[in-house]
Amino acid sequence: MPPKCKITVLKTNLNEDLAKEYCQNEVTACPLFSEGQEFIAGFEKPEGFCDWAWNDIHKFVAVLLSGGNFSKGHFKGWMRDDKTMIAYCTDGIRPVTFKIERID
Protein backbone atom coordinates (compact mmCIF):
# COMPACT_ATOMS: atom_id res chain seq x y z
CA MET A 1 0.00 0.00 0.00
CA PRO A 2 1.46 3.41 -0.94
CA PRO A 3 2.29 5.84 1.87
CA LYS A 4 -0.19 8.54 2.83
CA CYS A 5 0.07 11.79 4.72
CA LYS A 6 -2.07 12.92 7.61
CA ILE A 7 -2.74 16.65 7.49
CA THR A 8 -3.79 18.21 10.78
CA VAL A 9 -5.04 21.78 11.17
CA LEU A 10 -2.93 23.26 13.99
CA LYS A 11 -4.08 26.90 13.93
CA THR A 12 -6.57 29.12 12.17
CA ASN A 13 -5.55 32.75 12.40
CA LEU A 14 -7.01 36.13 11.55
CA ASN A 15 -4.95 39.26 11.00
CA GLU A 16 -7.70 41.62 12.16
CA ASP A 17 -5.78 44.82 11.54
CA LEU A 18 -5.16 43.87 7.90
CA ALA A 19 -8.77 42.72 7.47
CA LYS A 20 -10.10 46.04 8.76
CA GLU A 21 -7.77 48.02 6.52
CA TYR A 22 -8.08 46.05 3.28
CA CYS A 23 -11.22 43.89 3.21
CA GLN A 24 -14.61 45.11 2.02
CA ASN A 25 -16.66 43.19 4.56
CA GLU A 26 -16.24 41.77 8.04
CA VAL A 27 -13.86 38.79 7.92
CA THR A 28 -13.44 35.84 10.28
CA ALA A 29 -10.78 33.16 10.50
CA CYS A 30 -10.97 30.69 7.61
CA PRO A 31 -14.44 29.10 7.69
CA LEU A 32 -13.26 25.97 5.84
CA PHE A 33 -10.98 24.60 8.55
CA SER A 34 -11.21 23.95 12.30
CA GLU A 35 -8.28 23.44 14.66
CA GLY A 36 -7.71 19.72 15.16
CA GLN A 37 -9.38 18.77 11.87
CA GLU A 38 -7.58 15.91 10.06
CA PHE A 39 -7.33 14.79 6.45
CA ILE A 40 -5.62 11.78 4.87
CA ALA A 41 -3.95 12.45 1.52
CA GLY A 42 -1.99 10.76 -1.20
CA PHE A 43 -0.81 12.82 -4.14
CA GLU A 44 -4.39 13.98 -4.75
CA LYS A 45 -6.17 16.70 -2.79
CA PRO A 46 -8.34 15.25 -0.04
CA GLU A 47 -12.08 15.63 -0.46
CA GLY A 48 -13.32 18.85 1.12
CA PHE A 49 -9.84 20.41 1.28
CA CYS A 50 -9.51 24.04 0.16
CA ASP A 51 -7.97 24.37 -3.32
CA TRP A 52 -5.93 27.41 -2.28
CA ALA A 53 -4.49 25.73 0.81
CA TRP A 54 -3.74 22.54 -1.17
CA ASN A 55 -1.81 24.59 -3.72
CA ASP A 56 0.32 25.97 -0.88
CA ILE A 57 1.07 22.67 0.89
CA HIS A 58 0.98 19.96 -1.78
CA LYS A 59 4.72 20.34 -2.51
CA PHE A 60 5.48 19.29 1.09
CA VAL A 61 3.06 16.37 0.84
CA ALA A 62 4.75 15.27 -2.41
CA VAL A 63 8.23 15.41 -0.84
CA LEU A 64 7.15 13.30 2.15
CA LEU A 65 5.24 10.78 -0.01
CA SER A 66 8.30 10.41 -2.26
CA GLY A 67 10.51 9.48 0.71
CA GLY A 68 12.04 12.92 1.23
CA ASN A 69 12.24 14.69 4.55
CA PHE A 70 12.78 18.05 6.22
CA SER A 71 15.35 17.02 8.85
CA LYS A 72 18.37 15.86 6.84
CA GLY A 73 20.51 17.04 3.96
CA HIS A 74 19.75 20.62 3.02
CA PHE A 75 17.14 20.77 5.80
CA LYS A 76 19.40 19.28 8.49
CA GLY A 77 18.36 20.55 11.89
CA TRP A 78 14.99 21.88 10.72
CA MET A 79 12.27 19.40 11.77
CA ARG A 80 12.72 16.97 14.71
CA ASP A 81 10.84 14.17 12.96
CA ASP A 82 11.91 13.32 9.41
CA LYS A 83 8.33 12.33 8.52
CA THR A 84 6.83 15.71 9.49
CA MET A 85 6.60 19.24 8.14
CA ILE A 86 4.76 22.34 9.34
CA ALA A 87 3.30 24.40 6.48
CA TYR A 88 0.58 26.98 6.00
CA CYS A 89 -1.95 28.45 3.63
CA THR A 90 -0.61 31.80 2.44
CA ASP A 91 -3.84 33.77 2.81
CA GLY A 92 -2.41 36.96 4.31
CA ILE A 93 -5.63 37.87 6.09
CA ARG A 94 -6.58 34.45 7.49
CA PRO A 95 -3.67 31.97 7.28
CA VAL A 96 -4.07 28.36 8.39
CA THR A 97 -1.18 26.31 9.83
CA PHE A 98 -0.96 22.58 9.07
CA LYS A 99 1.10 19.67 10.37
CA ILE A 100 1.85 17.20 7.57
CA GLU A 101 2.97 13.70 8.62
CA ARG A 102 3.87 10.75 6.41
CA ILE A 103 2.11 7.65 7.67
CA ASP A 104 3.42 4.32 6.37
Coordinates of C-alpha atoms in Angstrom, one line a residue:
M1 CA 0.0 0.0 0.0
P2 CA 1.5 3.4 -0.9
P3 CA 2.3 5.8 1.9
K4 CA -0.2 8.5 2.8
C5 CA 0.1 11.8 4.7
K6 CA -2.1 12.9 7.6
I7 CA -2.7 16.7 7.5
T8 CA -3.8 18.2 10.8
V9 CA -5.0 21.8 11.2
L10 CA -2.9 23.3 14.0
K11 CA -4.1 26.9 13.9
T12 CA -6.6 29.1 12.2
N13 CA -5.5 32.7 12.4
L14 CA -7.0 36.1 11.6
N15 CA -4.9 39.3 11.0
E16 CA -7.7 41.6 12.2
D17 CA -5.8 44.8 11.5
L18 CA -5.2 43.9 7.9
A19 CA -8.8 42.7 7.5
K20 CA -10.1 46.0 8.8
E21 CA -7.8 48.0 6.5
Y22 CA -8.1 46.0 3.3
C23 CA -11.2 43.9 3.2
Q24 CA -14.6 45.1 2.0
N25 CA -16.7 43.2 4.6
E26 CA -16.2 41.8 8.0
V27 CA -13.9 38.8 7.9
T28 CA -13.4 35.8 10.3
A29 CA -10.8 33.2 10.5
C30 CA -11.0 30.7 7.6
P31 CA -14.4 29.1 7.7
L32 CA -13.3 26.0 5.8
F33 CA -11.0 24.6 8.6
S34 CA -11.2 23.9 12.3
E35 CA -8.3 23.4 14.7
G36 CA -7.7 19.7 15.2
Q37 CA -9.4 18.8 11.9
E38 CA -7.6 15.9 10.1
F39 CA -7.3 14.8 6.5
I40 CA -5.6 11.8 4.9
A41 CA -3.9 12.4 1.5
G42 CA -2.0 10.8 -1.2
F43 CA -0.8 12.8 -4.1
E44 CA -4.4 14.0 -4.7
K45 CA -6.2 16.7 -2.8
P46 CA -8.3 15.2 0.0
E47 CA -12.1 15.6 -0.5
G48 CA -13.3 18.9 1.1
F49 CA -9.8 20.4 1.3
C50 CA -9.5 24.0 0.2
D51 CA -8.0 24.4 -3.3
W52 CA -5.9 27.4 -2.3
A53 CA -4.5 25.7 0.8
W54 CA -3.7 22.5 -1.2
N55 CA -1.8 24.6 -3.7
D56 CA 0.3 26.0 -0.9
I57 CA 1.1 22.7 0.9
H58 CA 1.0 20.0 -1.8
K59 CA 4.7 20.3 -2.5
F60 CA 5.5 19.3 1.1
V61 CA 3.1 16.4 0.8
A62 CA 4.7 15.3 -2.4
V63 CA 8.2 15.4 -0.8
L64 CA 7.2 13.3 2.1
L65 CA 5.2 10.8 0.0
S66 CA 8.3 10.4 -2.3
G67 CA 10.5 9.5 0.7
G68 CA 12.0 12.9 1.2
N69 CA 12.2 14.7 4.6
F70 CA 12.8 18.0 6.2
S71 CA 15.3 17.0 8.9
K72 CA 18.4 15.9 6.8
G73 CA 20.5 17.0 4.0
H74 CA 19.8 20.6 3.0
F75 CA 17.1 20.8 5.8
K76 CA 19.4 19.3 8.5
G77 CA 18.4 20.6 11.9
W78 CA 15.0 21.9 10.7
M79 CA 12.3 19.4 11.8
R80 CA 12.7 17.0 14.7
D81 CA 10.8 14.2 13.0
D82 CA 11.9 13.3 9.4
K83 CA 8.3 12.3 8.5
T84 CA 6.8 15.7 9.5
M85 CA 6.6 19.2 8.1
I86 CA 4.8 22.3 9.3
A87 CA 3.3 24.4 6.5
Y88 CA 0.6 27.0 6.0
C89 CA -1.9 28.5 3.6
T90 CA -0.6 31.8 2.4
D91 CA -3.8 33.8 2.8
G92 CA -2.4 37.0 4.3
I93 CA -5.6 37.9 6.1
R94 CA -6.6 34.4 7.5
P95 CA -3.7 32.0 7.3
V96 CA -4.1 28.4 8.4
T97 CA -1.2 26.3 9.8
F98 CA -1.0 22.6 9.1
K99 CA 1.1 19.7 10.4
I100 CA 1.8 17.2 7.6
E101 CA 3.0 13.7 8.6
R102 CA 3.9 10.8 6.4
I103 CA 2.1 7.6 7.7
D104 CA 3.4 4.3 6.4

